[in-house]
Amino acid sequence: MTQMVRRLGNGGRRLVRFRSLGASRAVLLVGVVLIAAQIAGRAGVVAKSFFTGDDYILLVRATEQNLDWGYLFTPHAGRWMPGGLGLAWLLARAGTYHWALVAGVILAIQALASLAVLRMLTVVLGRRPATLLPFAVYLVSPLALAALTWWSAALTTVVPQIAVAMAVTSHVLYQRDGRRVHAVAAILWILTGMLFSLGVALLPLLLFGLTAVWFTEGRGMSAVRQALRAAPVLWTVYTSIMLAAGGVHLATRPPQAEWLPGPAAVAGFLWRLIGQTLVTGLVGGPVRWYFARSDYGVALPPAALVVAAWVVVALAVVITVRARRHAAAAWLLLLGYVIVTVAVPTLPDVVQAGEFRGARSELLAGAVPVITLLLGLAFLPLMGEEQPYLRRLPLGRVLAGVTVPAVVALAAWSTSAYASGLRTQPMRDYLATAARELARTPSSVQIYDTAVPGRLLSAWLGEYRSTARILGPLAGPDLRDVMRHPGPTADAMVFDATGRLRPMAVSAVVVATPKAKPVCYPLSGGRVDVPLSYDLPRRKYTVALSYTATREALAVFAYGGARVPINLAKGAHVLYLQVVAGGPALRIDGLSPGAGLCVSAVRIGAPVPRVP
């Protein structure tokens, strides 16, 4: 057996015993094997997944913008995440919609996070077989599953897991040996994690709790004072980081009329998040998922599982609080960490999304390493902790031998249920079909912008849901420019719901036709005035201009201050063009001298595939 003496701030000493070198290595080896099994199990789910939600905003921004400060420090979906944006840019440039590449990176990040958590647990709890029990719970936890199937969520939750686990490890090492290198490392890990999620800046609150409870000799306020006096510079730096992060958050948050939901909504959200998603997740749930969209599910645990999970967690709290010194502090820190780092920052979203927001398990994904650590501390002693138990844990090994396998089994059930609910093939097929169409389409073809079908992409993506932005990265540079700014043409094309290019028509908001014969708007002084039945608001419209010209001619389409030069062909034709304008009337002027023109109809609306 080897030994280490930890000097305490009050001059006392604590004896810390390590297990034999062989046993320590065996624990690490088993941990690495478990990580390999975790990655193998997760690989099937991640491979079946695909880009979803704001992943497309990430990819479109990465293909449209340069890797500069403006790109990196512009918030994504209300989140400040320059590290995530930088990584997304590199992968987007390596391959457009290359899910196999992204999936491989996600799994590599998860492997690093698992190694970091193993390091954290063995440093805090020691290299002993019992440490592998909470580690196994971490590895199979369904709370982090949804984040692995969502690229942008993985960037903001799984990557920070690495920073959180390593920061805790470095801080604990500093508390043990007082070496400044560990304190600096903890600070740097927190700053690194903040590049992917500002929430990592709140980690010092947990670190202070760990220090006051497990690394001081006092209790209550005495422990608080001892912790502050032992490292005043470190706590000052930690506090500065939290304040700076708060400033960045306030400066970059999107405008919103209301920031706090009503009491009933808060209560409902907390019940969903903590009472259902978290509590069932602790025992391997939720078992059942609800897929409002085919590519993403939220936790919807059965009522029976919610009740059973509460019974199990309540028994665990009662047993550990009665038997384990500081177990109450571990449970309170766990609850407080979830409330402060997950629940409170999510409240503004509850205003718009409602209490069902609490069913989104990826909200808790970033907190899983801390939850795992505190669960471990509720049952197991800190490495070298003196008199960790008030009394012997009743049937401790028997309970562990039953509970952990049961949690693993439920987690496997939850994982299988989530994988079974994923349906990503429609979007894969749509993108593959569009890529083939674009590969054989010359840049002279005018492709008009439409919305990607709602069954594939949610309407909340707004302007990023357009085919010009979603499918543009699949086209060459010249054709991509055409898709963004199509010109007037008689042969316009649009994408249909399957990703194929089809001839275009206009789904009209306004149709203008002459009311008197001949069926032409009067031509006077080389111009034609067309009154509309509605004063349309200013926005982007697609126009179908039906006309007959006596010869080829030039003209200008004028509407609401916008002027678009057009070429008119001889004979009867329909000309399509796009304009950002609005108003009660339009005009065609600048007509070539000597040309005759009969405008028989004008349709203003949105582009759609023409019905055969």
XYZ file of C-alpha atoms in Angstrom:
612
model
C 0.000 0.000 0.000
C 1.200 3.519 -0.757
C 0.339 6.574 1.297
C 0.080 10.346 0.898
C -0.313 13.013 3.603
C -2.587 15.978 2.841
C -1.840 19.143 4.844
C -4.918 21.011 5.997
C -5.237 24.754 6.386
C -5.408 24.519 10.180
C -2.128 22.658 10.427
C -3.698 19.247 10.786
C -2.932 16.302 8.567
C -5.104 13.760 6.832
C -3.887 10.307 5.853
C -4.838 9.292 2.345
C -4.391 5.644 1.361
C -4.220 4.381 -2.172
C -4.838 0.850 -3.265
C -1.987 -1.190 -4.675
C -0.620 -0.207 -8.059
C -1.961 -3.381 -9.650
C -5.507 -2.799 -8.416
C -5.373 0.835 -9.547
C -4.359 -0.161 -13.034
C -7.099 -2.810 -13.130
C -9.723 -0.187 -12.299
C -8.464 2.073 -15.077
C -8.334 -0.813 -17.538
C -11.904 -1.825 -16.748
C -12.940 1.815 -17.081
C -11.395 2.043 -20.559
C -13.120 -1.198 -21.579
C -16.432 0.211 -20.372
C -15.826 3.364 -22.426
C -15.209 1.252 -25.523
C -18.482 -0.558 -24.867
C -20.262 2.767 -24.423
C -18.981 4.121 -27.746
C -19.912 0.889 -29.507
C -23.422 1.099 -28.079
C -23.854 4.782 -28.881
C -22.418 4.430 -32.386
C -25.533 2.738 -33.727
C -27.812 5.507 -32.469
C -25.548 8.310 -33.680
C -25.111 6.684 -37.102
C -28.885 6.430 -37.479
C -29.290 10.114 -36.620
C -28.836 13.068 -38.945
C -28.671 16.830 -38.885
C -31.706 18.366 -37.214
C -33.103 21.704 -36.096
C -30.541 24.458 -35.809
C -27.807 22.164 -37.150
C -28.779 23.558 -40.537
C -28.236 27.111 -39.338
C -24.774 26.053 -38.176
C -23.954 24.493 -41.523
C -25.382 27.302 -43.648
C -23.534 29.958 -41.661
C -20.322 27.946 -41.921
C -20.582 27.670 -45.711
C -21.649 31.281 -46.259
C -19.207 33.049 -43.941
C -15.475 33.241 -43.455
C -13.777 32.043 -40.292
C -13.303 35.454 -38.699
C -14.124 37.211 -35.441
C -17.508 38.353 -36.741
C -18.509 34.766 -37.475
C -17.120 33.258 -34.270
C -18.556 35.814 -31.861
C -22.037 36.156 -33.351
C -24.383 34.109 -31.115
C -25.938 30.989 -32.584
C -29.617 30.496 -31.728
C -29.130 32.867 -28.785
C -26.036 31.033 -27.526
C -22.505 32.453 -27.407
C -20.335 29.541 -28.538
C -17.283 30.580 -30.575
C -15.581 27.239 -29.973
C -18.556 25.322 -31.310
C -18.883 27.629 -34.306
C -15.205 27.188 -35.133
C -15.459 23.393 -35.012
C -18.668 23.464 -37.054
C -16.961 25.662 -39.681
C -14.073 23.228 -40.075
C -16.372 20.220 -40.469
C -18.730 22.032 -42.858
C -15.810 22.949 -45.093
C -14.505 19.361 -44.942
C -17.785 17.970 -46.301
C -21.259 19.419 -46.819
C -23.922 17.412 -44.968
C -21.317 14.708 -44.309
C -23.028 13.028 -41.358
C -20.535 10.161 -41.160
C -17.765 12.692 -40.510
C -19.814 14.578 -37.916
C -20.920 11.342 -36.249
C -17.308 10.244 -35.942
C -16.376 13.557 -34.324
C -19.329 13.312 -31.912
C -18.293 9.826 -30.831
C -14.675 10.937 -30.433
C -15.804 13.847 -28.255
C -17.928 11.459 -26.176
C -14.958 9.143 -25.718
C -12.835 12.063 -24.494
C -15.636 13.161 -22.156
C -15.899 9.651 -20.722
C -12.139 9.519 -20.162
C -12.319 12.898 -18.427
C -15.135 11.683 -16.161
C -13.190 8.508 -15.358
C -10.207 10.661 -14.443
C -12.411 12.901 -12.275
C -14.031 10.007 -10.414
C -10.767 8.181 -9.760
C -9.120 11.364 -8.478
C -12.055 12.281 -6.223
C -13.188 8.836 -5.089
C -10.000 6.850 -5.620
C -8.990 4.039 -7.950
C -11.138 1.326 -6.449
C -13.769 -0.996 -7.906
C -16.618 0.888 -6.223
C -15.726 3.977 -8.286
C -16.774 2.104 -11.408
C -20.392 1.959 -10.203
C -21.199 5.675 -10.645
C -19.013 5.653 -13.740
C -21.145 2.892 -15.265
C -24.254 4.967 -14.536
C -22.662 7.906 -16.361
C -21.762 5.808 -19.380
C -25.293 4.538 -19.958
C -27.222 7.637 -18.864
C -30.041 8.411 -21.336
C -29.943 12.047 -20.179
C -27.087 12.661 -22.634
C -28.479 10.495 -25.437
C -30.510 13.089 -27.355
C -27.567 15.506 -27.363
C -25.421 12.929 -29.161
C -27.927 12.771 -32.024
C -28.052 16.552 -32.452
C -24.848 18.198 -33.704
C -25.351 21.668 -32.228
C -26.490 20.177 -28.895
C -23.393 17.971 -28.791
C -21.212 21.043 -29.265
C -22.832 22.866 -26.341
C -23.210 19.931 -23.929
C -20.856 17.025 -24.663
C -17.768 19.140 -25.353
C -18.288 21.115 -22.097
C -18.470 17.797 -20.237
C -14.745 17.422 -20.899
C -13.987 20.878 -19.510
C -16.228 20.410 -16.461
C -14.749 17.039 -15.503
C -11.165 18.223 -15.965
C -11.795 21.470 -14.070
C -13.225 19.531 -11.113
C -10.228 17.190 -11.226
C -7.734 20.056 -11.254
C -9.538 21.898 -8.456
C -9.604 18.811 -6.228
C -5.919 18.207 -6.859
C -5.206 21.807 -5.882
C -7.149 21.358 -2.662
C -5.042 18.306 -1.860
C -1.529 19.458 -2.650
C -1.828 23.246 -2.993
C 0.149 23.327 -6.250
C -0.695 26.426 -8.268
C -0.430 24.544 -11.542
C -3.655 22.728 -10.654
C -5.443 25.994 -9.853
C -4.328 27.478 -13.172
C -5.435 24.319 -14.962
C -8.888 24.523 -13.362
C -9.247 28.132 -14.522
C -8.107 27.304 -18.056
C -10.495 24.363 -18.308
C -13.407 26.584 -17.253
C -12.443 29.220 -19.814
C -12.156 26.537 -22.495
C -15.573 25.148 -21.657
C -17.066 28.640 -21.855
C -16.096 28.783 -25.537
C -18.726 26.106 -26.110
C -21.243 26.958 -23.382
C -21.315 29.979 -21.093
C -22.997 27.805 -18.473
C -19.590 26.301 -17.622
C -18.783 29.648 -15.969
C -21.136 28.651 -13.128
C -18.979 25.639 -12.211
C -17.122 27.582 -9.438
C -20.353 27.469 -7.417
C -20.048 23.689 -7.345
C -16.316 23.857 -6.672
C -16.928 26.097 -3.682
C -19.522 23.657 -2.345
C -17.101 20.745 -2.721
C -14.358 22.717 -0.992
C -16.498 23.874 1.928
C -17.974 20.426 2.583
C -15.085 18.053 1.925
C -11.894 20.117 2.216
C -12.396 22.090 5.427
C -12.661 21.053 9.053
C -15.507 23.393 9.923
C -19.259 23.272 9.413
C -21.717 25.863 8.170
C -20.340 29.401 8.000
C -17.104 28.261 9.588
C -16.498 26.001 6.584
C -17.346 28.851 4.213
C -14.833 31.166 5.894
C -12.137 28.502 5.905
C -12.639 27.825 2.201
C -12.446 31.540 1.346
C -9.373 32.161 3.509
C -7.516 29.158 2.096
C -7.461 30.483 -1.512
C -8.740 34.085 -1.753
C -7.031 34.746 -5.097
C -8.521 31.646 -6.701
C -12.059 32.503 -5.554
C -11.588 36.055 -6.799
C -10.633 34.750 -10.238
C -13.558 32.326 -10.242
C -15.952 35.131 -9.318
C -14.535 37.376 -12.034
C -15.122 34.630 -14.591
C -18.758 34.267 -13.524
C -19.340 38.018 -13.676
C -17.697 38.277 -17.092
C -19.806 35.410 -18.407
C -22.919 37.099 -17.067
C -21.990 40.263 -18.917
C -21.456 38.369 -22.172
C -24.791 36.605 -21.743
C -26.674 39.856 -21.174
C -24.938 41.513 -24.117
C -25.636 38.693 -26.561
C -29.071 37.438 -25.540
C -31.765 37.917 -28.197
C -34.496 40.525 -27.630
C -37.583 39.156 -25.936
C -40.678 40.852 -24.551
C -40.861 38.640 -21.438
C -38.014 36.872 -19.702
C -39.808 35.126 -16.855
C -42.855 32.877 -17.189
C -45.685 32.908 -14.661
C -45.543 30.875 -11.428
C -47.721 28.099 -12.837
C -45.494 27.738 -15.902
C -42.356 27.701 -13.731
C -43.815 25.021 -11.480
C -44.891 22.923 -14.462
C -41.487 23.285 -16.094
C -39.607 22.316 -12.922
C -41.840 19.272 -12.463
C -41.143 18.194 -16.040
C -37.414 18.857 -15.817
C -36.629 17.618 -12.318
C -39.665 15.620 -11.235
C -39.846 13.565 -14.428
C -36.872 13.892 -16.787
C -34.104 14.066 -14.150
C -35.519 11.650 -11.583
C -36.384 8.959 -14.134
C -33.036 9.588 -15.837
C -31.242 8.792 -12.566
C -32.682 5.260 -12.671
C -32.174 4.719 -16.418
C -35.388 6.220 -17.792
C -37.377 7.658 -19.389
C -37.982 4.373 -21.302
C -40.558 6.165 -23.499
C -39.907 9.081 -25.857
C -42.221 11.395 -27.734
C -41.180 12.239 -31.295
C -42.998 15.402 -32.338
C -40.561 15.337 -35.258
C -39.168 12.164 -36.742
C -35.560 13.137 -36.046
C -35.714 14.196 -32.387
C -37.456 12.870 -29.276
C -38.208 14.245 -25.826
C -38.639 12.349 -22.574
C -42.157 11.103 -21.877
C -41.777 8.608 -19.022
C -44.771 6.460 -18.043
C -46.488 7.510 -14.828
C -45.594 4.181 -13.217
C -41.901 4.783 -13.877
C -42.108 8.319 -12.461
C -43.596 6.971 -9.231
C -41.099 4.101 -9.032
C -38.179 6.440 -9.717
C -39.281 8.793 -6.958
C -39.532 5.873 -4.535
C -36.038 4.663 -5.446
C -34.489 8.140 -5.217
C -36.283 8.886 -1.927
C -35.024 5.622 -0.419
C -31.504 6.385 -1.649
C -31.628 9.830 -0.042
C -32.942 8.507 3.273
C -30.472 5.615 3.447
C -27.419 7.658 2.504
C -28.284 10.633 4.718
C -28.638 8.302 7.703
C -25.496 6.323 6.943
C -23.099 8.576 5.004
C -21.476 11.719 6.374
C -22.049 14.672 4.031
C -24.576 12.716 1.929
C -27.180 15.418 2.501
C -24.739 17.998 1.156
C -24.152 15.874 -1.965
C -27.892 15.611 -2.688
C -28.436 19.326 -2.072
C -25.500 20.233 -4.326
C -26.915 17.999 -7.048
C -30.330 19.649 -6.882
C -28.855 23.129 -6.598
C -26.506 22.604 -9.543
C -29.361 21.470 -11.790
C -31.532 24.409 -10.754
C -28.813 27.060 -11.119
C -27.102 25.809 -14.295
C -30.033 24.229 -16.152
C -33.426 25.346 -14.883
C -32.827 29.065 -14.351
C -31.069 29.714 -17.701
C -33.901 27.899 -19.498
C -36.741 29.969 -17.978
C -36.789 32.547 -20.832
C -37.410 29.687 -23.275
C -40.348 28.515 -21.167
C -42.108 31.813 -21.945
C -42.375 30.766 -25.582
C -42.109 26.972 -25.506
C -44.131 26.288 -22.359
C -43.552 23.847 -19.532
C -43.001 20.965 -21.966
C -39.522 22.413 -22.417
C -38.606 20.445 -19.302
C -39.042 17.188 -21.230
C -35.967 17.941 -23.357
C -33.315 15.681 -21.901
C -30.453 17.427 -23.729
C -30.882 20.324 -21.294
C -29.402 18.046 -18.619
C -26.704 16.499 -20.804
C -24.008 18.988 -19.834
C -24.695 18.387 -16.133
C -24.380 14.587 -16.277
C -20.697 14.499 -15.120
C -21.539 16.615 -12.075
C -24.662 14.566 -11.340
C -22.524 11.428 -11.538
C -19.884 12.866 -9.212
C -22.415 13.924 -6.593
C -24.227 10.590 -6.756
C -20.872 8.966 -6.112
C -20.159 11.265 -3.164
C -23.599 10.539 -1.702
C -22.685 6.848 -1.438
C -18.895 6.653 -1.453
C -16.233 8.440 0.599
C -13.831 10.954 -0.819
C -10.397 9.409 -1.275
C -8.779 9.458 2.149
C -11.872 10.817 3.927
C -11.806 9.999 7.635
C -14.898 8.438 9.227
C -17.056 8.791 6.105
C -19.925 6.722 7.474
C -22.160 7.444 10.454
C -23.284 3.847 10.401
C -22.889 0.894 8.109
C -24.868 1.093 4.867
C -27.571 -1.575 5.180
C -26.939 -4.310 2.610
C -24.724 -1.887 0.712
C -23.110 -4.390 -1.624
C -26.344 -6.257 -2.210
C -28.190 -3.055 -3.069
C -25.397 -1.958 -5.397
C -25.386 -5.376 -7.050
C -29.097 -5.095 -7.764
C -29.554 -1.378 -8.377
C -26.732 -0.688 -10.833
C -27.600 -3.593 -13.187
C -31.258 -2.499 -13.050
C -30.301 1.062 -13.982
C -28.116 -0.228 -16.819
C -30.966 -2.415 -18.090
C -33.467 0.462 -18.027
C -30.942 2.727 -19.735
C -30.456 0.142 -22.481
C -34.243 0.005 -22.896
C -34.409 3.805 -23.121
C -31.592 3.878 -25.675
C -33.241 1.218 -27.812
C -36.576 3.045 -27.664
C -34.947 6.288 -28.796
C -33.133 4.602 -31.668
C -36.360 2.909 -32.766
C -38.163 6.261 -32.903
C -35.610 8.016 -35.109
C -36.655 8.507 -38.737
C -34.036 10.479 -40.642
C -34.156 8.795 -44.059
C -36.633 11.300 -45.605
C -34.228 14.225 -45.090
C -31.265 12.154 -46.262
C -33.173 11.234 -49.442
C -34.258 14.834 -50.029
C -30.689 16.147 -49.808
C -29.280 13.314 -51.920
C -31.877 13.886 -54.647
C -31.284 17.644 -54.634
C -27.521 17.093 -54.858
C -27.956 14.921 -57.963
C -30.266 17.498 -59.545
C -27.840 20.337 -58.901
C -24.872 18.351 -60.200
C -26.466 18.128 -63.665
C -27.985 21.614 -63.771
C -26.053 24.375 -65.606
C -25.657 27.759 -63.925
C -27.769 29.367 -66.663
C -30.930 27.794 -65.194
C -32.796 30.138 -62.880
C -33.776 28.258 -59.696
C -36.229 30.159 -57.534
C -36.211 29.972 -53.764
C -38.896 28.013 -51.911
C -39.257 26.611 -48.404
C -37.992 23.145 -47.575
C -41.073 21.002 -46.787
C -42.338 21.346 -43.236
C -42.242 17.588 -42.709
C -38.459 17.829 -43.072
C -37.562 21.152 -41.435
C -39.444 23.137 -38.814
C -40.884 26.530 -39.742
C -39.087 28.140 -36.777
C -35.856 28.068 -38.798
C -37.272 31.063 -40.671
C -35.076 32.302 -43.507
C -32.701 29.382 -43.034
C -35.429 26.988 -44.180
C -35.180 28.242 -47.768
C -33.876 25.963 -50.509
C -31.379 28.632 -51.559
C -29.666 28.382 -48.163
C -30.225 24.717 -47.283
C -29.425 23.341 -50.743
C -27.061 26.114 -51.840
C -24.004 24.441 -50.273
C -24.619 21.437 -52.553
C -24.293 23.566 -55.706
C -21.264 25.039 -57.423
C -20.386 28.696 -56.770
C -22.094 30.081 -59.905
C -25.304 28.097 -59.481
C -25.333 28.921 -55.770
C -25.360 32.635 -56.639
C -28.235 32.051 -59.059
C -30.227 30.284 -56.332
C -29.778 33.262 -54.023
C -30.560 35.886 -56.676
C -32.541 34.349 -59.556
C -33.115 36.593 -62.556
C -36.186 37.124 -64.761
C -36.839 34.098 -66.961
C -39.556 32.276 -68.850
C -38.201 28.887 -67.727
C -37.968 29.163 -63.956
C -37.388 26.021 -61.874
C -38.084 25.132 -58.247
C -37.476 22.147 -56.001
C -40.442 19.942 -55.227
C -41.077 18.071 -51.955
C -38.773 15.221 -52.974
C -35.791 17.408 -53.945
C -36.341 17.249 -57.713
C -36.269 20.333 -59.925
C -39.618 21.120 -61.543
C -40.961 23.916 -63.788
C -42.297 26.772 -61.654
C -45.709 28.339 -61.235
C -46.874 31.097 -58.880
C -49.297 30.501 -56.031
C -50.926 33.886 -56.199
C -51.785 36.251 -53.392
C -53.036 38.767 -55.946
C -54.154 38.188 -59.548
C -54.581 41.266 -61.735
C -56.458 40.979 -65.056
C -58.041 43.697 -67.219
C -61.790 44.056 -66.772
C -62.526 45.442 -70.250
C -61.888 44.163 -73.755
C -59.437 43.895 -75.335
C -57.929 41.873 -72.488
C -54.869 44.091 -72.149
C -53.874 46.834 -69.779
C -53.570 50.086 -71.752
C -50.180 50.875 -73.259
C -49.528 54.608 -73.219
C -46.249 56.456 -73.739
C -44.225 53.239 -73.561
C -45.623 52.198 -70.182
C -48.347 49.983 -68.762
C -49.945 50.678 -65.351
C -51.440 47.715 -63.483
C -53.602 48.450 -60.417
C -53.789 45.728 -57.767
C -56.796 44.730 -55.720
C -54.726 44.853 -52.505
C -52.089 47.172 -51.116
C -49.515 44.464 -50.454
C -47.032 44.845 -47.581
C -43.376 45.075 -48.467
C -41.705 41.661 -48.716
C -40.194 39.310 -51.276
C -42.682 38.308 -53.972
C -42.499 36.158 -57.057
C -44.305 37.602 -60.076
C -45.705 35.845 -63.163
C -46.179 38.394 -65.942
C -48.400 37.189 -68.804
C -47.868 39.250 -71.962
C -47.830 39.347 -75.731
C -45.166 41.397 -77.515
C -45.039 42.332 -81.198
C -41.267 41.908 -81.229
C -38.337 41.402 -78.897
C -38.032 44.369 -76.574
C -36.491 45.693 -73.386
C -38.529 47.075 -70.494
C -38.405 47.723 -66.753
C -40.700 46.129 -64.185
C -41.326 48.756 -61.480
C -43.073 48.027 -58.189
C -42.861 49.748 -54.818
C -39.557 51.468 -55.563
C -37.903 48.322 -56.988
C -36.957 48.358 -60.671
C -36.046 45.133 -62.477
C -34.855 45.205 -66.120
C -36.646 42.537 -68.207
C -36.300 41.102 -71.711
C -39.552 40.523 -73.583
C -39.695 37.864 -76.283
C -41.870 38.101 -79.371
C -45.240 36.417 -79.033
C -47.284 35.255 -76.027
C -45.248 34.281 -72.979
C -45.126 34.195 -69.177
C -42.142 35.879 -67.573
C -41.150 35.108 -63.961
C -39.214 37.453 -61.730
C -38.578 38.082 -58.047
C -38.870 41.453 -56.362
C -38.723 42.845 -52.819
C -41.461 45.461 -52.822
C -45.053 46.251 -51.942
C -47.852 48.642 -52.776
C -51.223 49.030 -54.565
C -49.980 49.192 -58.191
C -47.112 48.294 -60.482
C -45.834 49.529 -63.816
C -43.960 48.306 -66.860
C -42.067 51.190 -68.435
C -38.957 51.890 -70.467
C -40.369 49.821 -73.298
C -38.258 49.749 -76.463
C -39.552 52.267 -79.038
C -41.906 50.792 -81.614
C -42.659 47.663 -79.617
C -46.249 46.663 -78.966
C -47.100 45.114 -75.599
C -50.265 43.528 -74.209
C -50.112 42.685 -70.499
C -52.980 40.266 -69.984
C -52.391 39.134 -66.375
C -50.104 39.553 -63.391
C -49.891 36.973 -60.612
C -48.047 37.946 -57.427
C -47.324 35.399 -54.727
C -44.932 32.534 -53.952
C -43.150 30.078 -56.260
C -44.445 26.509 -56.349
C -43.862 23.481 -58.591
C -46.119 23.590 -61.639
C -48.838 20.955 -61.670
C -48.419 18.786 -64.810
